[in-house]
Coordinates of C-alpha atoms in Angstrom, one line a residue:
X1 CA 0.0 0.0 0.0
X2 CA 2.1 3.1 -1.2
X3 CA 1.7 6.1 0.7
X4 CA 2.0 9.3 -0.3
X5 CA 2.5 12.2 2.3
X6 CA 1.6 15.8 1.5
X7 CA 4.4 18.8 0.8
X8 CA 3.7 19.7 4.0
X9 CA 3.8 16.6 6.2
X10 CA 7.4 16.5 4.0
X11 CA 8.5 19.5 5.3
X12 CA 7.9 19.1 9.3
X13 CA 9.4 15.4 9.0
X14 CA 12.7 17.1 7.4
X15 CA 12.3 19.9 9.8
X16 CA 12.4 17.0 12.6
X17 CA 15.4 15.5 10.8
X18 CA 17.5 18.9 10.5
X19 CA 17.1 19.8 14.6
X20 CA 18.3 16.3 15.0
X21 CA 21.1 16.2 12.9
X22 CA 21.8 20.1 14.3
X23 CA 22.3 19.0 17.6
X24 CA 24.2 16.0 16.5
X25 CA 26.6 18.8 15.1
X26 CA 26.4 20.5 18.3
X27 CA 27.1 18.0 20.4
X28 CA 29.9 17.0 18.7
X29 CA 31.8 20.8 18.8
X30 CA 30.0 23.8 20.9
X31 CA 30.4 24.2 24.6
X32 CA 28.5 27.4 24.4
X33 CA 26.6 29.6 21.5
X34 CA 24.2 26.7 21.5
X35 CA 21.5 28.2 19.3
X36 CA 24.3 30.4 17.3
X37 CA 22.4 33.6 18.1
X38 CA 25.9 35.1 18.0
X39 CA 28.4 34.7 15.0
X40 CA 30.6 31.5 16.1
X41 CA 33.8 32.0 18.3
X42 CA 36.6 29.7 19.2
X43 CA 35.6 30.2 22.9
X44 CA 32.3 28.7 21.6
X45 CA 34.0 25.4 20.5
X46 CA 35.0 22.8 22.8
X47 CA 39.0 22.1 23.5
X48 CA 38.5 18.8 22.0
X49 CA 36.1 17.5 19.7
X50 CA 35.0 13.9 19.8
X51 CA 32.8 11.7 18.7
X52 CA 31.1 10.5 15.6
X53 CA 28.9 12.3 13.0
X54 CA 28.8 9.8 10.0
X55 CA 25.7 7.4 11.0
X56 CA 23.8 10.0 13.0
X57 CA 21.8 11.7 9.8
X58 CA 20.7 7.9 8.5
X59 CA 19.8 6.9 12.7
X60 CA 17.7 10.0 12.6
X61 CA 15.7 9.9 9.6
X62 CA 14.7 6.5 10.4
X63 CA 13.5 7.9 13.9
X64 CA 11.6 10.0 12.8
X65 CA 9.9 8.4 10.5
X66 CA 9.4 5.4 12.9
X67 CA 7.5 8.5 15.2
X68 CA 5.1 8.6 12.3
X69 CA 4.6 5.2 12.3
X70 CA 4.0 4.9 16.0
X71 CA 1.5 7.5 15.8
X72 CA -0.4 6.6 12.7
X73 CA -0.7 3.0 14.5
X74 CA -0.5 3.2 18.2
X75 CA 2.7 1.0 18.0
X76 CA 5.0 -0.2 21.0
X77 CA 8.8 0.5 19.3
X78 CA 12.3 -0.2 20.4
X79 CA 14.8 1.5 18.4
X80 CA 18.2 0.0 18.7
X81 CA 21.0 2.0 17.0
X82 CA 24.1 -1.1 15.8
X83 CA 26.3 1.7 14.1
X84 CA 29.4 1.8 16.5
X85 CA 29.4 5.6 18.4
X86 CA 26.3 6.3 17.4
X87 CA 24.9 8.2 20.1
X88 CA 24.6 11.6 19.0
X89 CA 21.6 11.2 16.9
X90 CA 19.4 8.8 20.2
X91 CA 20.9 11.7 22.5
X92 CA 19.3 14.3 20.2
X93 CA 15.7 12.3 19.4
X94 CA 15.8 11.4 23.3
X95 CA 16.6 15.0 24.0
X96 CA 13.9 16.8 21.5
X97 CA 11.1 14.3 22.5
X98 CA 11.6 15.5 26.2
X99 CA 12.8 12.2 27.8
X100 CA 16.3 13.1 28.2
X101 CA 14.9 16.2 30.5
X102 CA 12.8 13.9 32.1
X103 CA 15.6 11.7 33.6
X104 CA 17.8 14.6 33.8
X105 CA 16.3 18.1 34.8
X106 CA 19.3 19.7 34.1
X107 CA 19.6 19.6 31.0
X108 CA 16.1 21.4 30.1
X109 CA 13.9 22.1 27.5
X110 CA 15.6 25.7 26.9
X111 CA 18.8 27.8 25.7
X112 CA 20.7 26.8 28.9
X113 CA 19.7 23.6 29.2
X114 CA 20.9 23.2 25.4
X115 CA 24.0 24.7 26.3
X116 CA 24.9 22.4 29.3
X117 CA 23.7 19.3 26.6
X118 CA 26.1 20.1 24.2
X119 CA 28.8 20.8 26.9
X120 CA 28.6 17.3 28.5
X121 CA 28.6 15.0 25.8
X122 CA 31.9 13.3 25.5
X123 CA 33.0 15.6 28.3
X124 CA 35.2 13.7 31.6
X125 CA 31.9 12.8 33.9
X126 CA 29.4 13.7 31.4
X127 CA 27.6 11.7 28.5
X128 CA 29.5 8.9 26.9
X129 CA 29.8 8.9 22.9
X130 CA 28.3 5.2 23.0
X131 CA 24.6 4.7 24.0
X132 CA 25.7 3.8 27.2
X133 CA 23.1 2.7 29.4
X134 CA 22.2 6.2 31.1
X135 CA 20.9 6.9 27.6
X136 CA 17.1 6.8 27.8
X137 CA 15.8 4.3 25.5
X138 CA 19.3 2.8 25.2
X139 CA 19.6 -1.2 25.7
X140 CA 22.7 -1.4 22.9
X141 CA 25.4 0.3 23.7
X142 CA 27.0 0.0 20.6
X143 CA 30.2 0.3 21.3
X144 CA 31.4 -3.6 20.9
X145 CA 30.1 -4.1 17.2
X146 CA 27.7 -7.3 16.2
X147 CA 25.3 -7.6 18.5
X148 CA 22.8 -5.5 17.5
X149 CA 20.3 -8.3 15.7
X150 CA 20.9 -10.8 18.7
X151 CA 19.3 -8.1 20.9
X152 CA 16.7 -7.1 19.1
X153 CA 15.8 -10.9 19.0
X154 CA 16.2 -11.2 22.3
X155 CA 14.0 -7.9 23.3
X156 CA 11.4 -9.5 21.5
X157 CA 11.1 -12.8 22.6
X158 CA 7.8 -13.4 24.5
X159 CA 7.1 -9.8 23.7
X160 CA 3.9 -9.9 20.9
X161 CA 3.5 -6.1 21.3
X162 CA 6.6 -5.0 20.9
X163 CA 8.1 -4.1 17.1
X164 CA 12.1 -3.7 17.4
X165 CA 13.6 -1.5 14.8
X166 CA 17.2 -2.9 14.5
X167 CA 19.5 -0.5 12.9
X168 CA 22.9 -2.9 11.5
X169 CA 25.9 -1.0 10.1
X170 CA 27.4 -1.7 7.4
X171 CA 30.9 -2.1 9.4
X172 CA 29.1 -3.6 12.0
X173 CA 27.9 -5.9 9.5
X174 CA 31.2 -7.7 8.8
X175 CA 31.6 -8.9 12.2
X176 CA 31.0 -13.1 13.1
X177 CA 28.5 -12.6 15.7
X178 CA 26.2 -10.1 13.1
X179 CA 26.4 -12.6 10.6
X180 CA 25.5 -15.3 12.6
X181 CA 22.7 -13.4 14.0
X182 CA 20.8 -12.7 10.6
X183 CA 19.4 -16.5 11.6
X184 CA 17.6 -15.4 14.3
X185 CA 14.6 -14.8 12.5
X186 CA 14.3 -18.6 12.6
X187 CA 13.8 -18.8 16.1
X188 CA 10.8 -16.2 16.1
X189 CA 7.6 -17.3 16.6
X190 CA 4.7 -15.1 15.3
X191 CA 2.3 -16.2 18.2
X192 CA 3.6 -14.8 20.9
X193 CA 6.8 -13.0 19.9
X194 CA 7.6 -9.3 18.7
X195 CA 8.9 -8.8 15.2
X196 CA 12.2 -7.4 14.7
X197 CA 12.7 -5.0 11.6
X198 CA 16.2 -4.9 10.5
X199 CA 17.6 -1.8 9.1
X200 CA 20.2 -2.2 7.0
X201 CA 22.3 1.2 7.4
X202 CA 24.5 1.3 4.1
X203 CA 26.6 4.2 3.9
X204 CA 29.3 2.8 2.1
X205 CA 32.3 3.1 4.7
X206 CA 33.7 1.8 8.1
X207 CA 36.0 3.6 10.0
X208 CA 38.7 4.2 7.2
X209 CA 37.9 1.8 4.4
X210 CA 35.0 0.9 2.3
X211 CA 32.4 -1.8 3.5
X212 CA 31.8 -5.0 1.7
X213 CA 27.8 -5.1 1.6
X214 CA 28.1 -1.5 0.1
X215 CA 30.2 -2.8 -2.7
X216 CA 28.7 -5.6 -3.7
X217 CA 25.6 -5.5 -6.6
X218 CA 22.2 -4.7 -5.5
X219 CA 21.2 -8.2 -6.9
X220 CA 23.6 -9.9 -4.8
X221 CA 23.2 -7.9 -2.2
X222 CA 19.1 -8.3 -2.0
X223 CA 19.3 -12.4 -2.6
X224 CA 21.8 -12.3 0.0
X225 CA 18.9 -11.5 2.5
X226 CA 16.4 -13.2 0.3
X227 CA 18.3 -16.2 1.1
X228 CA 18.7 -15.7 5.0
X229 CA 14.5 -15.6 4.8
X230 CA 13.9 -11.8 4.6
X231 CA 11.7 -10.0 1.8
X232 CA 14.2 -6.9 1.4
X233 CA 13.0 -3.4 0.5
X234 CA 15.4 -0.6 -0.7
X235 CA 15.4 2.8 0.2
X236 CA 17.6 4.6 -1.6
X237 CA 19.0 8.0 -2.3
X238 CA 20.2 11.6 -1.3
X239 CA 17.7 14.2 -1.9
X240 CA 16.1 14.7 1.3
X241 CA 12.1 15.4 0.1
X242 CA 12.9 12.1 -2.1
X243 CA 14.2 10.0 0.2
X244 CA 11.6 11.3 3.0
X245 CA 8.8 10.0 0.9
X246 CA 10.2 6.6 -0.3
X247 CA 10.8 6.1 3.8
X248 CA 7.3 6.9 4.7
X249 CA 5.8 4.4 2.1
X250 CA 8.3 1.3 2.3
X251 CA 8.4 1.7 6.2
X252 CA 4.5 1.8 6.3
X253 CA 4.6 -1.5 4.2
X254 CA 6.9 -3.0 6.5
X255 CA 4.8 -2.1 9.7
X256 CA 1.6 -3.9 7.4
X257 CA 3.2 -7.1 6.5
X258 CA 4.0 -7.2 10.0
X259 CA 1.3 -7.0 11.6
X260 CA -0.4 -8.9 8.5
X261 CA 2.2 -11.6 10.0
X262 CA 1.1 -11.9 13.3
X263 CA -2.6 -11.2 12.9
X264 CA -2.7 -14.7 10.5
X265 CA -0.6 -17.2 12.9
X266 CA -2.7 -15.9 16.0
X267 CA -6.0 -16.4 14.1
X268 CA -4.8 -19.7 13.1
X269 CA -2.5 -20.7 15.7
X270 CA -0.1 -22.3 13.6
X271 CA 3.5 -20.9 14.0
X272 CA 4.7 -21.1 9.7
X273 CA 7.8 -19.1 9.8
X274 CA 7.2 -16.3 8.3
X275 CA 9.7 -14.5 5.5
X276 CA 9.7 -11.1 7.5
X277 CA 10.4 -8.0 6.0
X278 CA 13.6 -6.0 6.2
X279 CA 15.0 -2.5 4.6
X280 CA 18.0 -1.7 3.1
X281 CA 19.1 2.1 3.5
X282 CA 21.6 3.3 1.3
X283 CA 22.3 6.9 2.3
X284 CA 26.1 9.2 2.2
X285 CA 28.0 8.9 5.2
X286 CA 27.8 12.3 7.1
X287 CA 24.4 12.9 4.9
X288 CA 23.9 16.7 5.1
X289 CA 27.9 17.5 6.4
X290 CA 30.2 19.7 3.9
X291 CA 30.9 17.9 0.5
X292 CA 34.2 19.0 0.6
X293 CA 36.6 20.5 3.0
X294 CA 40.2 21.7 1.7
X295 CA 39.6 19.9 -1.7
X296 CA 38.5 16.4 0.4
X297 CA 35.3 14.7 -0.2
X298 CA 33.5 15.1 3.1
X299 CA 30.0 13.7 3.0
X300 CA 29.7 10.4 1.0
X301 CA 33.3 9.4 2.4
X302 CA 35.3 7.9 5.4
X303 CA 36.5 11.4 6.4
X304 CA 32.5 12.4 7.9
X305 CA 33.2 8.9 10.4
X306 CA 34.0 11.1 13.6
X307 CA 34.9 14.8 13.8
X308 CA 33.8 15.9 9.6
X309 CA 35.2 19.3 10.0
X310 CA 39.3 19.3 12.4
X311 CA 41.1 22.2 13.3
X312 CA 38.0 24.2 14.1
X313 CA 40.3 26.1 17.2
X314 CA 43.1 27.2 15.0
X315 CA 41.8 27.3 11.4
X316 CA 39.2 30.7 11.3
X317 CA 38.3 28.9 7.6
X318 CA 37.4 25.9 9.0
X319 CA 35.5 27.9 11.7
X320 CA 33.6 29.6 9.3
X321 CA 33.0 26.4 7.5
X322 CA 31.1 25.1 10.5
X323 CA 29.6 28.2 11.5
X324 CA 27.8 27.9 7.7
X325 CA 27.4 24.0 8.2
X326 CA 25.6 24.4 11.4
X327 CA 23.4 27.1 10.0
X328 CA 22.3 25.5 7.2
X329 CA 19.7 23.4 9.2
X330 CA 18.0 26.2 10.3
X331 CA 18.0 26.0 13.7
X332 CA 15.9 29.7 14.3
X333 CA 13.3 28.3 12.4
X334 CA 13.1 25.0 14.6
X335 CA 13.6 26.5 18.1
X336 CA 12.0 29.8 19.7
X337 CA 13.2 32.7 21.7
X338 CA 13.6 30.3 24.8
X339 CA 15.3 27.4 22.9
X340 CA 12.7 25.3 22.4
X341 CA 11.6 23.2 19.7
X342 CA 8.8 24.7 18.3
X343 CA 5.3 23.5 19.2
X344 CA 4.6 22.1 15.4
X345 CA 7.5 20.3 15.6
X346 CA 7.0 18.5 19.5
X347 CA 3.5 17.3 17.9
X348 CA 5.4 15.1 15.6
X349 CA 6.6 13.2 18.3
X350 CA 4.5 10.2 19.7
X351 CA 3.1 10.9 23.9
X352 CA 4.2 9.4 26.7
X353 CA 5.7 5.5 27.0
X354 CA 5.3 5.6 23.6
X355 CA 7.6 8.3 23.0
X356 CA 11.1 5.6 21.6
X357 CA 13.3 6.8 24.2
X358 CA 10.6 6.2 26.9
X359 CA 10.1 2.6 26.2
X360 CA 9.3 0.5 29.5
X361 CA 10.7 -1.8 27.5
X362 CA 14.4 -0.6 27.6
X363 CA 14.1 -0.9 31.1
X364 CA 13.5 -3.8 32.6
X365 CA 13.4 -3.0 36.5
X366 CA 9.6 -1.3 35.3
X367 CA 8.2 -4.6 33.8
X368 CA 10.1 -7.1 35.3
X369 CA 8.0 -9.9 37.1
X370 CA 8.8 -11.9 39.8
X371 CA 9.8 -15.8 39.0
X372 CA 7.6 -18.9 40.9
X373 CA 10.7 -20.8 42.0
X374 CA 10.6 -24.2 43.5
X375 CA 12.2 -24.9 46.8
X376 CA 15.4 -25.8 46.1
X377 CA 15.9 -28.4 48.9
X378 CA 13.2 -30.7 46.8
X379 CA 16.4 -31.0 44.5
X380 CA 18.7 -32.3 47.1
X381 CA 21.1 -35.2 46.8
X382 CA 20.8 -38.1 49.2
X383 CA 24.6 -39.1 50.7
X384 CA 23.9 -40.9 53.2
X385 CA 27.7 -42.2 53.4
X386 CA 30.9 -40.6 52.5
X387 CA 31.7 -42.0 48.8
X388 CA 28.7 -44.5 48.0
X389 CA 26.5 -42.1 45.8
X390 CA 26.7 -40.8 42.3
X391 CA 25.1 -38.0 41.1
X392 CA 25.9 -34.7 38.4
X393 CA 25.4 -31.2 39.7
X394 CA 24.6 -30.2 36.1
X395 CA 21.9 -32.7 35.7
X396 CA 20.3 -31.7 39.1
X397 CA 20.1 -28.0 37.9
X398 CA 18.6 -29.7 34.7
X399 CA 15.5 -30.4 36.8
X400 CA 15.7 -27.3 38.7
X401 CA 15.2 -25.4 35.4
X402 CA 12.9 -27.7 34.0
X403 CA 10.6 -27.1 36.9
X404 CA 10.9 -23.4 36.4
X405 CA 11.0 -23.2 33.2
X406 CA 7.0 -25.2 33.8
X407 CA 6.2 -22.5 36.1
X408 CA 7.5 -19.4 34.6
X409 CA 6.8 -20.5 30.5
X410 CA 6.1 -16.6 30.0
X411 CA 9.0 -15.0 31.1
X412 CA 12.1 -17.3 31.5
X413 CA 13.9 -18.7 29.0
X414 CA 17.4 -20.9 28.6
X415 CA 19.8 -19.6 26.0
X416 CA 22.8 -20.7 25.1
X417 CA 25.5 -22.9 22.0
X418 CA 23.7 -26.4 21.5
X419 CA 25.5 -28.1 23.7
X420 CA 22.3 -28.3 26.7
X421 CA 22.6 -32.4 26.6
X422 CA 26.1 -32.2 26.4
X423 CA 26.3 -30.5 29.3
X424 CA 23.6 -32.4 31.1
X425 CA 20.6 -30.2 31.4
X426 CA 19.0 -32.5 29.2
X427 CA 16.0 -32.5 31.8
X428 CA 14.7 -29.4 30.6
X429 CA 14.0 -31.0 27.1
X430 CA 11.4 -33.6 27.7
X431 CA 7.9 -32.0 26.7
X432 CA 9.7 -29.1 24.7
X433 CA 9.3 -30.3 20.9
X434 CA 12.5 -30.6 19.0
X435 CA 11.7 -28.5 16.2
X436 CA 15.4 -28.3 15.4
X437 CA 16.0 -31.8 14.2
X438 CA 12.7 -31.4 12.3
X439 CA 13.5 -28.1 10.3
X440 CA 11.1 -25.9 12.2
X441 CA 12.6 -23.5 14.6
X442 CA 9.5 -21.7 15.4
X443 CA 7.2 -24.2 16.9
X444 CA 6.7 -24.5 20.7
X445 CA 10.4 -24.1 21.7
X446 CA 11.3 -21.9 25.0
X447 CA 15.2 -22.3 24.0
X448 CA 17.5 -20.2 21.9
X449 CA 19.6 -22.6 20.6
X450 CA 22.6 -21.9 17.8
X451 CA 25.4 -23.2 17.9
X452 CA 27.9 -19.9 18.3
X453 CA 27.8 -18.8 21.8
X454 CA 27.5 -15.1 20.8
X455 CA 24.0 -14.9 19.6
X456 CA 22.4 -16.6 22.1
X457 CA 24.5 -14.5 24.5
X458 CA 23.3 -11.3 23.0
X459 CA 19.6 -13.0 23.1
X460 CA 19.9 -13.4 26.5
X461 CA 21.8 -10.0 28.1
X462 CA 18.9 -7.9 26.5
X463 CA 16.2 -10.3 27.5
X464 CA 17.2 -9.6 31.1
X465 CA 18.0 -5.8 30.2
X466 CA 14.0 -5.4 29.1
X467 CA 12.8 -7.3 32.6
X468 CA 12.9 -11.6 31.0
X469 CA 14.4 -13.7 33.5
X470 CA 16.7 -16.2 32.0
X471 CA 19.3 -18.9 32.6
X472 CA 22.5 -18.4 30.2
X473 CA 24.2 -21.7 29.7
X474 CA 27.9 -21.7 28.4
X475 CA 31.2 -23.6 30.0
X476 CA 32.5 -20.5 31.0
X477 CA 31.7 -16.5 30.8
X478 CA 33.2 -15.7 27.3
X479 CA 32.2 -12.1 27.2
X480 CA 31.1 -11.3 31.0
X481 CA 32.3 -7.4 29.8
X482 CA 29.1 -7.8 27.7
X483 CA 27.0 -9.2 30.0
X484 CA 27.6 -6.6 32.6
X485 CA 26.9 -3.6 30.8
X486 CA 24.4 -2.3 30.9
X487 CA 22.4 -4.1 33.7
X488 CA 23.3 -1.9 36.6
X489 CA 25.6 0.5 35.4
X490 CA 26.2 2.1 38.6
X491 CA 27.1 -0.7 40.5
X492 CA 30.7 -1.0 42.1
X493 CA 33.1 -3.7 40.4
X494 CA 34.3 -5.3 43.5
X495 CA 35.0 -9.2 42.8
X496 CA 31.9 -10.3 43.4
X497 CA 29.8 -12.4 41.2
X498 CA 27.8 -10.9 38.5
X499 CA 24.8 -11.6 39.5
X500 CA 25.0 -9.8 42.4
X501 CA 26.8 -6.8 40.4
X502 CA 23.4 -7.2 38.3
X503 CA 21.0 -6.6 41.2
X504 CA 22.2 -7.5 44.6
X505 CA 19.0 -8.7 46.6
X506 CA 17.1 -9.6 43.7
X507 CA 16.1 -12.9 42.8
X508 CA 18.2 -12.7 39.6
X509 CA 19.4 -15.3 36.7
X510 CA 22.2 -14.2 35.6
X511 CA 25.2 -16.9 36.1
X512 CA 28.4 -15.1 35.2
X513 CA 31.1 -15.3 37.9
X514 CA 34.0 -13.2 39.3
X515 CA 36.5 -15.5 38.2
X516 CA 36.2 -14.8 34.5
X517 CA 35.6 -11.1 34.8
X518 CA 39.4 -11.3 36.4
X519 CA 40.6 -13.3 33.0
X520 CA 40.2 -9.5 31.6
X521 CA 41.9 -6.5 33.9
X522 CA 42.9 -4.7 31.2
X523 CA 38.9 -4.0 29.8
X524 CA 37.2 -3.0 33.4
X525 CA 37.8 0.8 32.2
X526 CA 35.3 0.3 29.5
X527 CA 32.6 -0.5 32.0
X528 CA 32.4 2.6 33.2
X529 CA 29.4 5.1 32.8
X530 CA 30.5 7.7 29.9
X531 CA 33.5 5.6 29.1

């Protein structure tokens, strides 16, 4: 069903777009000037500059067209952003929806508040140039590349409200565990599971070097997916009011097939995997940055990555470049005297939880249930003399787990490689249908099972990170950095288990000890809040 908006839905959408991808800009340079009511200074420009422009413009314009969405159809979104460092565009939707001054008064709704925004991102005790997980609506930090898809899966397990928009760079999209996780749509069930959309972000370059799925032939590159069991759509293009209305109509389509999806296998009640629908966005890198600076190709090239525009303190040229960059988007025309969006342009954002960056669902602690445990001591093992009885640990927490995965079949799950006999928790299969030895992945089954560790891992951390209780079964902790991250950022790294480091007190799943997190000194600096 093409959809066609008016000239001038077009123009508040890209109106949307340009404060976003303005106080991208910002954040990435001014300390003060926010709104550029004064011509630009170099005491308006931050010592250092860091962070990282090139995905932000792509992020955004798939936000805000997702806000359209959500409105149009009352829908319950999760947006996670897979480019690495790409915080600046969910700071600036989290900001301009009003969520960011919600969870932090300080940075308000005004001139000041803008100014103190700006200030702290990648500042020392300020806001990290990751989505770390003090960024509202954040569950995917982004940081570690590949595990974007695995926890957009994992949000959506058990979830049948819930529609996760999965944005996967195309440097992200080179990594093992992202190409391994392209399978997950296997393991969704229609019945009572989300839908993931993946968003394939393609601006043509990684960090210094050209991208692989960018290079390749739009026939190859659409049967790739075809054959992973997605129906791909392309978006394509640079010309904002173009590329606004091919978004509208082939994100629309998605959202219908969806829903068209789920609506048949719950009438019916029989679980056919579906071929889900996914997009492919081929936009510049650093859309709507300089084309050239100093002779360079800017936007459309590696060089808009990070920082598009160096040397901003000591080069009044490259000042001046900014100063015109920046005003470009038109900022007086999308904030008033106070420094606040203006009122035509908060209406385009959805209300309240459903607002993306308030999501209940990217935070766990407000929808997370308590489990119906068994008691324990049921599961005891008999010695009644030193040396004269045999019994497995592993195979006695098979029947703990069984038993709770009986009582709890709506919010706990098992994930792990498919090693779960192997390892002797075989007790938990009995009564699950093995739909893997029969081709169907879908039907009935309550575990994640591939056989890479990484998937399932990323399945799991943002099950527990949206409120699922879960057991995570591996032979040791590979990535316990990982798993720690954003479940409690705030807590103190003192040696003791992870669990407890999740949520001391609480009746948590989590089984990643102390021992392994010590098998990697040299990474405990990344675990820290703004890191």
């Amino acid at each position: 069903m093409p959809v066609s908006l008016s000239t001038r839905q077009i123009e508040l959408i890209d109106a949307y777009w340009r404060a976003c991808n303005y106080l991208a800009v910002g954040m990435l340079y001014l300390r003060d000037n926010p709104l550029l009511r004064e011509p630009l200074l170099p005491e308006h420009i931050k010592r250092r500059q860091l962070g990282h422009f090139g995905s932000d413009p792509g992020q955004s314009f798939i936000w805000v067209h997702l806000n359209r969405l959500i409105r149009e159809y009352d829908l319950n979104v999760l947006y996670i952003s897979g480019p690495g460092h790409g915080a600046p565009a969910v700071l600036a939707n989290s900001y301009l929806e009003g969520v960011y001054t919600e969870v932090y008064p300080d940075r308000s709704q005004d001139e000041q508040g803008l100014q103190r925004f700006f200030k702290l991102f990648s500042f020392p005790g300020g806001i990290g140039s990751h989505c770390t997980p003090e960024t509202p609506g954040s569950i995917h930090e982004g940081g570690e590349l590949g595990y974007s898809l695995s926890h957009a899966f994992g949000a959506a397990f058990d979830n049948p409200d819930l529609i996760v928009a999965a944005v996967v760079g195309d440097g992200e999209a080179e990594t093992g565990p992202l190409a391994t996780s392209w399978h997950s749509n296997k393991f969704l069930n229609p019945i009572r599971d989300g839908a993931v959309l993946p968003i394939l972000h393609l601006n043509g370059y990684k960090i210094a070097n050209p991208t692989i799925l960018a290079r390749i032939t739009s026939d190859e590159l659409e049967n790739l997916f075809v054959g992973y069991g997605y129906k791909p759509y392309v978006v394509e293009g640079d010309d904002p009011p173009v590329m606004h209305q091919q978004m509208a109509s082939t994100l629309e389509r998605c959202i219908v097939e969806i829903r068209a999806i789920q609506e048949e296998a719950r009438r019916s009640r029989v679980p056919r995997r579906p071929r889900w629908p996914m997009i492919i966005l081929r936009t510049p890198k650093g859309w709507t940055a300089p084309k050239e600076v100093d002779g360079h190709r800017v936007e459309g090239s590696w060089r808009a990555h990070q920082v598009p525009i160096t040397d901003v303190l000591s080069n009044p040229a490259h000042l001046k470049l900014l100063e015109q960059w920046m005003l470009s988007y038109r900022p007086h025309d999308l904030f008033d005297s106070k420094g606040q969006l203006i009122p035509e342009l908060r209406a385009l954002a959805p209300d309240g939880n459903r607002r993306i960056s308030a999501n209940p669902h990217s935070n766990g602690g407000l929808l997370r249930r308590p489990l119906r445990i068994p008691e324990f001591r049921d599961y005891r093992v008999e010695v009644p003399r030193s040396g004269q009885s045999a019994a497995e640990n592993t195979y006695v927490l098979g029947q703990f787990l069984r038993d709770v995965m009986r009582d709890n079949m709506e919010n706990f799950r098992v994930f792990g490689p498919d090693e779960t006999a192997s390892n002797r928790l075989q007790a938990i299969l009995p009564g699950q249908p093995q739909d893997l030895a029969r081709g169907n992945q879908t039907r009935g089954c309550r575990r994640r099972r591939p056989f890479s560790r990484r998937p399932g891992h990323g399945d799991a951390e943002r099950a527990y990170a949206r409120g699922l209780d879960g057991r995570l079964r591996a032979y040791r902790a590979p990535r316990p950095l990982q798993h720690l991250r954003g479940l409690r950022a705030h807590r103190r790294l003192d040696g003791e288990p992870a669990c407890q480091v999740a949520g001391k007190g609480e009746n948590r799943s989590f089984m990643a000890g102390a021992d392994s997190l010590a098998q990697h000194p040299d990474q405990f600096h990344r675990l820290a809040p703004g890191s």
